[in-house]
Short mmCIF file of C-alpha atoms in Angstrom, two decimals:
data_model
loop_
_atom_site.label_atom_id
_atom_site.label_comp_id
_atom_site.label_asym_id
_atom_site.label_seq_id
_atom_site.Cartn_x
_atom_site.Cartn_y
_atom_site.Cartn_z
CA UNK A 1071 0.00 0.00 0.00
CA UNK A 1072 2.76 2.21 0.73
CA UNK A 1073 5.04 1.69 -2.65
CA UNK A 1074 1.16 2.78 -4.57
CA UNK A 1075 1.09 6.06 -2.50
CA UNK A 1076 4.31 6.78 -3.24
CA UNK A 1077 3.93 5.87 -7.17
CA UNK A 1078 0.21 8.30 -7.32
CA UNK A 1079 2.35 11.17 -5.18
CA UNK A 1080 5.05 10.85 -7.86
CA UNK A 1081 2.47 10.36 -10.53
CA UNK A 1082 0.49 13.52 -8.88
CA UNK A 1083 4.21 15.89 -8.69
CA UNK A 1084 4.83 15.34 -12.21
CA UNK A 1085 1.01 15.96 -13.61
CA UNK A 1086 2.13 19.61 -11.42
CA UNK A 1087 5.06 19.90 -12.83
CA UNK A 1088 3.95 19.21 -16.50
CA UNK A 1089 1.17 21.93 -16.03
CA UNK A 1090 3.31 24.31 -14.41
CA UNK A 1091 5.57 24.20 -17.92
CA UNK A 1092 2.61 23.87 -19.60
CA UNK A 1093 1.23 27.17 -18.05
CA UNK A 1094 4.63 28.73 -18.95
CA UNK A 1095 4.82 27.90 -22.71
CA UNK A 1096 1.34 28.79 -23.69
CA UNK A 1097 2.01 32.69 -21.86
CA UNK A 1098 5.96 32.27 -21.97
CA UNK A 1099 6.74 35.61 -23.63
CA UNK A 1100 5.49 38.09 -25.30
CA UNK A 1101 6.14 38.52 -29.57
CA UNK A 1102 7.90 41.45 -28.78
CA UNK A 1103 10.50 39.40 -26.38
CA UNK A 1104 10.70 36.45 -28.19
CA UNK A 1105 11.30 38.35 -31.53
CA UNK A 1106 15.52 37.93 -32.25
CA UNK A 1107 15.84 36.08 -29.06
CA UNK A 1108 16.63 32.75 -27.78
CA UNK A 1109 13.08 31.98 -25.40
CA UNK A 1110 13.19 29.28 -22.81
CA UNK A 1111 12.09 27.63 -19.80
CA UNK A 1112 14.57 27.00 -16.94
CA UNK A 1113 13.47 26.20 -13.21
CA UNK A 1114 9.83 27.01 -13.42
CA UNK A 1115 10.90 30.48 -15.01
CA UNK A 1116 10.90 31.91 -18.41
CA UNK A 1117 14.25 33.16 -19.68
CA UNK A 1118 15.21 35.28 -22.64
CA UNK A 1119 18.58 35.84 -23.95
CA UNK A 1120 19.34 37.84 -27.17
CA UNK A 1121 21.18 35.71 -29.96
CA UNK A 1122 24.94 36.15 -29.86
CA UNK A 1123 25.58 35.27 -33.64
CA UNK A 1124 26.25 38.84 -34.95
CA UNK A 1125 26.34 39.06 -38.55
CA UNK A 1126 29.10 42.04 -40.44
CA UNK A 1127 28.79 42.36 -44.13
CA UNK A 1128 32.15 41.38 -45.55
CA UNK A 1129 33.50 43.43 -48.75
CA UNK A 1130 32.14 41.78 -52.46
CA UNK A 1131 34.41 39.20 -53.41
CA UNK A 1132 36.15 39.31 -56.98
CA UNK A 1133 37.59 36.78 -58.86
CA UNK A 1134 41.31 37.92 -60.93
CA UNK A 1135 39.30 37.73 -64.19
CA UNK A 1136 36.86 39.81 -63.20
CA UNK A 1137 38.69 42.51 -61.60
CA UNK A 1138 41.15 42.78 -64.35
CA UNK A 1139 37.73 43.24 -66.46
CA UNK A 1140 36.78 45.55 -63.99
CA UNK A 1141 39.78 47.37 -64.34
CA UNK A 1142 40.33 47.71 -67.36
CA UNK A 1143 36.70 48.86 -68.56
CA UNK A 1144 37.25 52.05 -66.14
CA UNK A 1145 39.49 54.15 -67.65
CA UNK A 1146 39.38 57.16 -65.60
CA UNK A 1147 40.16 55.14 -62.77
CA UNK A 1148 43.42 54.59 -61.23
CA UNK A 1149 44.87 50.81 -61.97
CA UNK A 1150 45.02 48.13 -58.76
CA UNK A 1151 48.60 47.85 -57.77
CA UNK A 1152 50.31 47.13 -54.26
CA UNK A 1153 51.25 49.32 -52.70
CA UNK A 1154 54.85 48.56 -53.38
CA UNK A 1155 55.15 49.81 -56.33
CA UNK A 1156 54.34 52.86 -55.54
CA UNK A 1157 56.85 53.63 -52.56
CA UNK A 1158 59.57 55.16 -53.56
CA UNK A 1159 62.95 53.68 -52.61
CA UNK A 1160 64.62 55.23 -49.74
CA UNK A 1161 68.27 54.43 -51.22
CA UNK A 1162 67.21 55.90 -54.79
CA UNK A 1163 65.88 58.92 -53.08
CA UNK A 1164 68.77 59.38 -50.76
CA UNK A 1165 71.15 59.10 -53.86
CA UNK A 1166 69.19 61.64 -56.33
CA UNK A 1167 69.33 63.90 -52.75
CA UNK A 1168 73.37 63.68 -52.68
CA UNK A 1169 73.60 64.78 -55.94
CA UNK A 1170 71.74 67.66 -56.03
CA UNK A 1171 74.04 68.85 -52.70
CA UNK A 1172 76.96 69.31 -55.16
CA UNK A 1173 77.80 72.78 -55.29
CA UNK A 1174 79.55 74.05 -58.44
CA UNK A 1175 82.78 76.22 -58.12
CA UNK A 1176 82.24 79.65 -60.06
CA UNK A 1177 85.30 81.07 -60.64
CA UNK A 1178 84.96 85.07 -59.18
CA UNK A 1179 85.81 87.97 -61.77
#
């Protein structure tokens, strides 16, 4: 008699428990709160966290055939190059600086 009251209290805890979540998911949160966010139920209480999967927009990606279409349909444009070859270098700029230091002797009339 005593293992059947304890079975029907069991039985009678979990019917509780099932309506309590039942309860909870039919009113669990309003559109507004569950709109973008992660809704759930977690010791007889409803609990909303926001998604943590931000999304950036990455740049358009380009293929080498395309860009050198790209490229060379706009004229005006400047061409695609590294940046390399456009730095100057320091030795040739030194050098064409050391030159233009020489001073020329005049001779004086």
């Amino acid at each position: 008699m005593a293992l059947e009251m304890s079975i029907s209290t069991l039985y009678t805890m979990m019917k509780q428990e099932m309506d309590k979540q039942a309860a909870l998911i039919t009113g669990r949160a309003s559109p507004r709160e569950r709109k973008g966010n992660n809704v759930y139920i977690k010791n007889n209480k409803v609990v909303t966290k926001p998604k943590g999967n931000e999304k950036r927009k990455r740049e358009t990606s380009i293929s080498p055939a395309t860009q050198n279409q790209h490229v060379l349909g706009d004229n005006n444009k400047n061409i695609l190059a590294p940046a390399k070859l456009h730095r100057t270098d320091p030795f040739a700029y030194m050098r064409s600086r050391s030159h233009s230091l020489t001073e020329t002797t005049t001779p004086k009339a």
